[in-house]
Short mmCIF file of C-alpha atoms and ligand atoms in Angstrom, two decimals:
data_model
loop_
_atom_site.label_atom_id
_atom_site.label_comp_id
_atom_site.label_asym_id
_atom_site.label_seq_id
_atom_site.Cartn_x
_atom_site.Cartn_y
_atom_site.Cartn_z
CA MET A 852 -14.86 -28.83 9.41
CA ASP A 853 -11.65 -26.81 9.67
CA ILE A 854 -12.82 -24.02 12.03
CA THR A 855 -9.48 -22.15 12.03
CA GLY A 856 -9.42 -22.14 8.24
CA ALA A 857 -13.03 -20.96 8.05
CA VAL A 858 -12.39 -18.12 10.54
CA GLU A 859 -9.24 -17.11 8.63
CA ARG A 860 -11.13 -17.06 5.34
CA PHE A 861 -13.90 -14.97 6.90
CA VAL A 862 -11.39 -12.49 8.29
CA ALA A 863 -9.42 -12.30 5.04
CA GLY A 864 -12.66 -11.75 3.15
CA ARG A 865 -13.06 -8.37 4.85
CA TRP A 866 -9.85 -7.07 3.31
CA ILE A 867 -9.31 -9.07 0.12
CA ALA A 868 -11.34 -8.70 -3.07
CA GLY A 869 -11.30 -12.42 -3.93
CA PRO A 870 -9.07 -14.92 -5.70
CA GLU A 871 -9.24 -13.62 -9.29
CA ILE A 872 -8.44 -10.43 -11.24
CA GLN A 873 -12.14 -10.09 -12.02
CA ASP A 874 -12.91 -10.01 -8.29
CA SER A 875 -10.59 -7.03 -7.87
CA ILE A 876 -12.17 -5.30 -10.88
CA LYS A 877 -15.66 -5.85 -9.48
CA VAL A 878 -14.76 -4.39 -6.06
CA ALA A 879 -12.77 -1.58 -7.71
CA LYS A 880 -15.84 -0.56 -9.73
CA ARG A 881 -17.92 -0.43 -6.55
CA LEU A 882 -15.28 1.66 -4.74
CA ASN A 883 -14.89 3.95 -7.76
CA ARG A 884 -18.66 4.55 -7.69
CA ALA A 885 -18.27 5.65 -4.05
CA GLY A 886 -15.69 8.23 -5.16
CA LEU A 887 -12.66 6.18 -4.09
CA SER A 888 -9.66 5.28 -6.19
CA VAL A 889 -7.98 1.87 -5.72
CA ILE A 890 -4.43 0.54 -5.40
CA ILE A 891 -4.67 -3.07 -6.58
CA ASN A 892 -2.15 -5.63 -5.31
CA TYR A 893 -1.78 -9.25 -6.38
CA LEU A 894 -1.07 -11.17 -3.16
CA GLY A 895 2.23 -13.03 -2.91
CA GLU A 896 5.61 -12.49 -1.30
CA GLU A 897 9.01 -14.09 -0.68
CA ILE A 898 8.80 -15.98 -3.99
CA GLU A 899 11.86 -18.06 -4.85
CA ASP A 900 10.35 -20.12 -7.65
CA LYS A 901 11.15 -18.56 -11.04
CA ALA A 902 8.02 -20.05 -12.68
CA LYS A 903 5.85 -18.47 -9.96
CA ILE A 904 7.57 -15.11 -10.46
CA LYS A 905 6.88 -15.33 -14.19
CA LYS A 906 3.24 -16.11 -13.46
CA THR A 907 3.10 -13.07 -11.15
CA ILE A 908 4.38 -10.80 -13.93
CA ASP A 909 1.72 -12.25 -16.28
CA VAL A 910 -0.99 -11.61 -13.69
CA TYR A 911 0.10 -7.96 -13.33
CA LYS A 912 0.14 -7.63 -17.14
CA ASN A 913 -3.43 -8.97 -17.36
CA LEU A 914 -4.50 -6.82 -14.41
CA ILE A 915 -3.17 -3.66 -16.09
CA GLU A 916 -5.09 -4.54 -19.28
CA GLU A 917 -8.30 -5.27 -17.35
CA MET A 918 -8.01 -2.00 -15.43
CA LYS A 919 -7.65 -0.14 -18.71
CA THR A 920 -10.54 -2.01 -20.39
CA ASN A 921 -12.83 -1.43 -17.41
CA ARG A 922 -11.70 2.18 -16.96
CA ILE A 923 -10.77 1.62 -13.35
CA ASN A 924 -9.68 4.71 -11.49
CA GLY A 925 -6.64 3.26 -9.79
CA SER A 926 -3.04 2.18 -9.63
CA ILE A 927 -1.23 -1.08 -8.84
CA SER A 928 1.20 -1.91 -6.03
CA LEU A 929 3.78 -4.68 -5.99
CA LYS A 930 6.23 -6.21 -3.59
CA PRO A 931 9.90 -6.59 -4.63
CA SER A 932 9.87 -10.10 -3.13
CA GLN A 933 7.14 -11.21 -5.51
CA ILE A 934 8.98 -10.12 -8.67
CA GLY A 935 12.53 -11.38 -8.11
CA SER A 936 14.29 -9.83 -5.07
CA ARG A 937 14.68 -13.32 -3.61
CA ILE A 938 16.55 -14.45 -6.75
CA ASN A 939 18.88 -11.56 -7.64
CA ALA A 940 18.99 -7.79 -8.24
CA ALA A 941 19.20 -8.13 -12.03
CA MET A 942 16.00 -10.19 -12.29
CA LEU A 943 14.23 -7.82 -9.91
CA ALA A 944 15.23 -4.74 -11.94
CA GLU A 945 14.25 -6.38 -15.23
CA ASN A 946 10.82 -7.40 -13.95
CA TYR A 947 10.21 -4.04 -12.30
CA SER A 948 10.99 -2.12 -15.47
CA LYS A 949 8.86 -4.55 -17.53
CA ILE A 950 5.83 -3.80 -15.33
CA LEU A 951 6.56 -0.05 -15.32
CA ASP A 952 6.66 -0.06 -19.15
CA LEU A 953 3.43 -2.05 -19.48
CA ALA A 954 1.67 0.22 -17.00
CA GLU A 955 3.02 3.41 -18.56
CA LYS A 956 1.57 2.37 -21.93
CA GLU A 957 -1.89 2.12 -20.33
CA GLY A 958 -1.50 5.24 -18.16
CA ILE A 959 -1.42 3.29 -14.89
CA PHE A 960 0.63 4.31 -11.85
CA VAL A 961 2.81 1.67 -10.12
CA TRP A 962 3.58 1.76 -6.38
CA LEU A 963 6.39 -0.27 -4.82
CA ASP A 964 5.45 -1.77 -1.45
CA MET A 965 8.10 -1.64 1.27
CA GLU A 966 8.91 -4.88 3.08
CA GLN A 967 11.26 -5.88 5.97
CA PRO A 968 13.94 -3.40 7.21
CA GLU A 969 16.81 -5.45 5.67
CA THR A 970 15.29 -4.95 2.20
CA VAL A 971 14.74 -1.18 2.38
CA ALA A 972 18.10 0.01 0.98
CA LYS A 973 17.81 -2.33 -2.03
CA THR A 974 14.21 -1.34 -2.71
CA ILE A 975 15.08 2.37 -2.65
CA HIS A 976 18.05 1.69 -4.94
CA LEU A 977 15.76 -0.17 -7.36
CA TYR A 978 13.30 2.71 -7.37
CA LEU A 979 15.87 5.49 -7.78
CA ASP A 980 17.58 3.56 -10.59
CA ALA A 981 14.30 3.51 -12.50
CA MET A 982 13.84 7.29 -12.18
CA PRO A 983 12.88 9.63 -13.75
CA ARG A 984 9.44 8.10 -14.20
CA THR A 985 6.14 9.85 -13.80
CA ASN A 986 4.18 6.65 -13.15
CA ALA A 987 6.23 5.22 -10.26
CA GLY A 988 5.99 5.70 -6.50
CA ILE A 989 7.45 4.05 -3.42
CA CYS A 990 6.31 3.35 0.12
CA ILE A 991 8.32 4.76 3.06
CA GLN A 992 7.85 3.53 6.64
CA ALA A 993 7.73 5.96 9.58
CA TYR A 994 8.90 3.30 12.07
CA LEU A 995 12.42 3.41 10.54
CA ARG A 996 15.03 5.94 11.71
CA ARG A 997 16.47 6.25 8.18
CA SER A 998 13.21 7.41 6.56
CA GLY A 999 13.90 11.17 6.84
CA LYS A 1000 17.01 10.81 4.67
CA ASP A 1001 15.20 8.50 2.24
CA ILE A 1002 12.39 11.02 1.82
CA SER A 1003 14.95 13.73 0.98
CA SER A 1004 16.69 11.66 -1.69
CA ILE A 1005 13.45 10.44 -3.26
CA ALA A 1006 11.94 13.94 -3.24
CA ASN A 1007 15.15 15.31 -4.82
CA ALA A 1008 14.80 12.75 -7.61
CA GLY A 1009 11.21 13.90 -8.19
CA GLY A 1010 9.74 10.64 -6.87
CA ALA A 1011 6.32 9.96 -5.39
CA ILE A 1012 6.12 8.82 -1.76
CA ARG A 1013 3.43 6.85 0.10
CA LEU A 1014 4.03 7.38 3.83
CA VAL A 1015 2.92 4.54 6.15
CA LYS A 1016 3.67 3.65 9.78
CA GLY A 1017 5.14 0.24 8.87
CA ALA A 1018 3.77 -3.29 9.10
CA TYR A 1019 6.84 -5.47 9.80
CA ASN A 1020 9.16 -5.65 12.78
CA PRO A 1021 11.47 -2.60 12.70
CA GLY A 1022 13.92 -4.30 15.14
CA ILE A 1023 17.08 -2.32 15.84
CA HIS A 1024 16.51 -0.18 12.76
CA GLY A 1025 13.53 1.68 14.12
CA TYR A 1026 11.08 2.81 16.74
CA SER A 1027 9.01 0.22 18.53
CA SER A 1028 6.60 2.24 20.66
CA ARG A 1029 3.38 3.45 19.04
CA ALA A 1030 4.00 6.96 20.41
CA ASP A 1031 7.47 7.18 18.81
CA VAL A 1032 6.20 5.88 15.47
CA GLU A 1033 3.37 8.40 15.51
CA ARG A 1034 5.77 11.22 16.42
CA ASN A 1035 8.08 10.29 13.54
CA TYR A 1036 5.13 9.97 11.15
CA ARG A 1037 4.07 13.50 12.04
CA SER A 1038 7.60 14.83 11.54
CA LEU A 1039 8.00 13.03 8.16
CA MET A 1040 4.60 14.30 7.07
CA HIS A 1041 5.79 17.87 7.70
CA ASP A 1042 8.98 17.09 5.71
CA LEU A 1043 6.84 15.86 2.80
CA PHE A 1044 4.85 19.09 2.70
CA ILE A 1045 8.10 21.06 2.63
CA LYS A 1046 10.17 18.88 0.27
CA ALA A 1047 7.88 16.81 -1.96
CA ASN A 1048 5.23 17.49 -4.54
CA ARG A 1049 3.75 14.04 -5.01
CA PHE A 1050 2.84 12.08 -1.92
CA MET A 1051 0.19 10.01 -0.20
CA ILE A 1052 -0.63 10.05 3.51
CA ALA A 1053 -1.45 6.36 4.00
CA THR A 1054 -2.95 5.80 7.45
CA HIS A 1055 -6.27 5.27 9.21
CA ASP A 1056 -5.11 7.48 12.07
CA ARG A 1057 -7.70 10.25 12.05
CA ARG A 1058 -5.56 12.68 14.05
CA LEU A 1059 -2.82 12.46 11.43
CA ILE A 1060 -5.32 12.76 8.58
CA ARG A 1061 -6.91 15.85 10.14
CA GLU A 1062 -3.47 17.37 10.58
CA ALA A 1063 -2.57 16.58 6.94
CA ILE A 1064 -5.76 18.27 5.74
CA GLY A 1065 -4.77 21.39 7.69
CA LEU A 1066 -1.22 21.30 6.27
CA SER A 1067 -2.47 20.86 2.71
CA LYS A 1068 -4.40 24.12 3.15
CA SER A 1069 -1.44 26.02 4.64
CA TYR A 1070 1.00 24.72 2.01
CA LYS A 1071 -1.60 24.90 -0.78
CA LYS A 1072 -0.66 21.38 -1.88
CA THR A 1073 -3.17 18.82 -3.09
CA ILE A 1074 -2.24 15.44 -1.70
CA GLN A 1075 -3.62 11.91 -1.70
CA TYR A 1076 -4.82 9.81 1.21
CA GLY A 1077 -4.53 6.03 1.34
CA MET A 1078 -6.25 3.39 3.46
CA LEU A 1079 -6.50 -0.39 3.38
CA ASN A 1080 -9.71 -1.86 2.02
CA GLY A 1081 -12.04 -3.12 4.74
CA ILE A 1082 -10.79 -1.04 7.68
CA GLU A 1083 -12.33 2.42 7.40
CA ASN A 1084 -14.20 2.36 4.07
CA LYS A 1085 -17.04 4.51 5.31
CA TYR A 1086 -14.72 7.20 6.64
CA ALA A 1087 -12.70 7.01 3.39
CA ALA A 1088 -15.86 7.64 1.36
CA GLU A 1089 -16.80 10.57 3.61
CA LEU A 1090 -13.34 12.08 3.09
CA ALA A 1091 -13.70 11.62 -0.67
CA LYS A 1092 -17.11 13.26 -0.57
CA SER A 1093 -15.61 16.24 1.21
CA GLY A 1094 -13.30 16.73 -1.79
CA GLU A 1095 -10.15 14.82 -0.78
CA SER A 1096 -8.49 12.32 -3.09
CA VAL A 1097 -8.62 8.92 -1.36
CA SER A 1098 -7.37 5.51 -2.53
CA LEU A 1099 -8.01 2.11 -0.99
CA TYR A 1100 -5.32 -0.59 -1.14
CA LEU A 1101 -7.15 -3.59 -2.55
CA PRO A 1102 -5.43 -7.00 -2.60
CA PHE A 1103 -6.67 -10.04 -4.51
CA GLY A 1104 -5.37 -13.56 -4.99
CA THR A 1105 -5.11 -16.75 -2.97
CA ASP A 1106 -1.87 -16.08 -1.08
CA TRP A 1107 -3.59 -14.16 1.65
CA THR A 1108 -2.14 -15.61 4.85
CA GLU A 1109 0.80 -13.22 5.44
CA TYR A 1110 -1.23 -10.15 4.49
CA SER A 1111 -4.08 -11.17 6.79
CA TYR A 1112 -1.80 -11.86 9.74
CA ARG A 1113 -0.21 -8.41 9.41
CA ARG A 1114 -3.70 -6.87 9.51
CA LEU A 1115 -4.67 -9.03 12.49
CA ARG A 1116 -1.55 -7.92 14.38
CA GLU A 1117 -2.44 -4.25 13.79
CA GLY A 1118 -5.95 -4.85 15.00
CA SER A 1119 -4.69 -7.00 17.84
CA HIS A 1120 -6.72 -5.07 20.37
CA ALA A 1121 -9.73 -7.35 20.03
CA LEU A 1122 -12.09 -4.40 20.14
CA LEU A 1123 -10.43 -2.70 17.19
CA LEU A 1124 -10.64 -5.84 15.13
CA ALA A 1125 -14.25 -6.44 16.05
CA ALA A 1126 -15.01 -2.83 15.19
CA SER A 1127 -13.50 -3.19 11.73
CA LEU A 1128 -15.29 -6.51 11.15
CA PHE A 1129 -18.70 -5.33 12.14
CA ARG A 1130 -18.57 -1.60 11.40
CA ASN A 1131 -20.79 -0.67 8.49
CA GLN A 1132 -18.45 -1.24 5.51
CA SER A 1133 -21.05 -0.39 2.94
CA VAL A 1134 -18.60 0.84 0.31
C1 FAD B 2645 -2.49 2.47 1.36
C2 FAD B 2645 -1.60 1.73 2.32
C3 FAD B 2645 -0.47 1.07 1.84
C4 FAD B 2645 0.38 0.42 2.73
N1 FAD B 2645 1.55 -0.13 2.27
C5 FAD B 2645 2.45 -0.63 3.15
C6 FAD B 2645 3.75 -1.07 2.73
O1 FAD B 2645 4.06 -1.07 1.53
N2 FAD B 2645 4.61 -1.51 3.67
C7 FAD B 2645 4.30 -1.53 5.02
O2 FAD B 2645 5.14 -1.90 5.84
N3 FAD B 2645 3.07 -1.16 5.43
C8 FAD B 2645 2.15 -0.71 4.55
N4 FAD B 2645 0.91 -0.31 4.99
C9 FAD B 2645 0.47 -0.66 6.38
C10 FAD B 2645 0.90 0.39 7.38
O3 FAD B 2645 2.30 0.34 7.59
C11 FAD B 2645 0.22 0.15 8.75
O4 FAD B 2645 0.64 -1.07 9.22
C12 FAD B 2645 -1.30 0.21 8.71
O5 FAD B 2645 -1.73 1.22 7.87
C13 FAD B 2645 -1.88 0.47 10.10
O6 FAD B 2645 -1.36 1.67 10.62
P1 FAD B 2645 -2.17 3.05 10.73
O7 FAD B 2645 -1.32 4.10 10.12
O8 FAD B 2645 -3.53 2.93 10.20
O9 FAD B 2645 -2.16 3.39 12.27
P2 FAD B 2645 -2.65 2.57 13.52
O10 FAD B 2645 -2.24 3.40 14.68
O11 FAD B 2645 -2.19 1.15 13.45
O12 FAD B 2645 -4.21 2.58 13.38
C14 FAD B 2645 -4.97 3.76 13.47
C15 FAD B 2645 -6.41 3.37 13.62
O13 FAD B 2645 -6.84 2.66 12.43
C16 FAD B 2645 -7.63 1.52 12.77
N5 FAD B 2645 -6.92 0.29 12.31
C17 FAD B 2645 -5.71 0.24 11.75
N6 FAD B 2645 -5.40 -1.03 11.38
C18 FAD B 2645 -6.46 -1.80 11.76
C19 FAD B 2645 -6.76 -3.20 11.63
N7 FAD B 2645 -5.94 -4.06 11.03
N8 FAD B 2645 -7.96 -3.62 12.12
C20 FAD B 2645 -8.82 -2.76 12.70
N9 FAD B 2645 -8.60 -1.43 12.81
C21 FAD B 2645 -7.43 -0.96 12.37
C22 FAD B 2645 -7.84 1.62 14.25
O14 FAD B 2645 -9.01 2.39 14.47
C23 FAD B 2645 -6.63 2.37 14.76
O15 FAD B 2645 -6.82 3.05 15.96
C24 FAD B 2645 0.06 0.36 4.12
C25 FAD B 2645 -1.07 1.02 4.58
C26 FAD B 2645 -1.89 1.71 3.73
C27 FAD B 2645 -3.07 2.41 4.29
#
């Protein structure tokens, strides 16, 4: 028996809906019943095979239709490197706008995930080129020094921003200590309240969430909160019950290794990971 594989599958199973679109729909329905919206992602990244990219676009097309048919309260989120960034900018832009059009027709919002620091400028360019769009948003990472300027240009273009701490290695482009990342997150969050109208505070950090709730009252702005499925579902449902708008990022598919390792790194304090594995995740 492959013990490592079995452990990996068990761990991934906490965060990932399952291999098929229908698995994501089933989990999405359960989360919707608990008052939570979903951000569904088809797993896959760094794709260089054109046939696989085409299959990915087809999966997103089917996913959008299934979400509409099943009246799922949710959006989708995709990675540039799964829809053509590893081939060339033209293919990426064509595929991105194809998905935006399909989703727009069905009233579904499309988030762009943010990947490694070297890809950030191109991803922001892709997003801004597609504006103005009401159904498109982009992720911005607080561990990067450039993010303040990016928030200003995206907010000026009327874009929607999902603020995260960042899941890759920021290297020379960013802050490496947890304290510095948290400080920058806090500062960018204040910028968002001042400059932007559509944004999501995507973190499990309760101090930041509490602060955002306070700011949303002072600025009289209704905002969204985002968390990853399987980490703090109970807390997310409590927040939703208290009247906040909360979405859970919900991946599905079979390409789960990279996603799972990023989550394991974040929970690398063994206690944190154990807590998320065994905490009551009843929603
Ligand atoms: C909706 C959403 C979308 C995202 N999209 C992107 C993206 O496009 N690009 C990108 O680079 N990153 C993305 N991320 C990931 C993000 O950058 C962080 O890596 C991740 O959210 C963990 O950081 P944190 O803000 O929760 O803070 P942390 O300080 O890492 O965690 C705060 C608390 O949350 C709990 N926690 C967090 N992660 C774990 C874990 N894996 N296991 C157990 N407990 C944990 C712990 O209690 C911890 O103390 C996204 C995150 C969310 C919520």
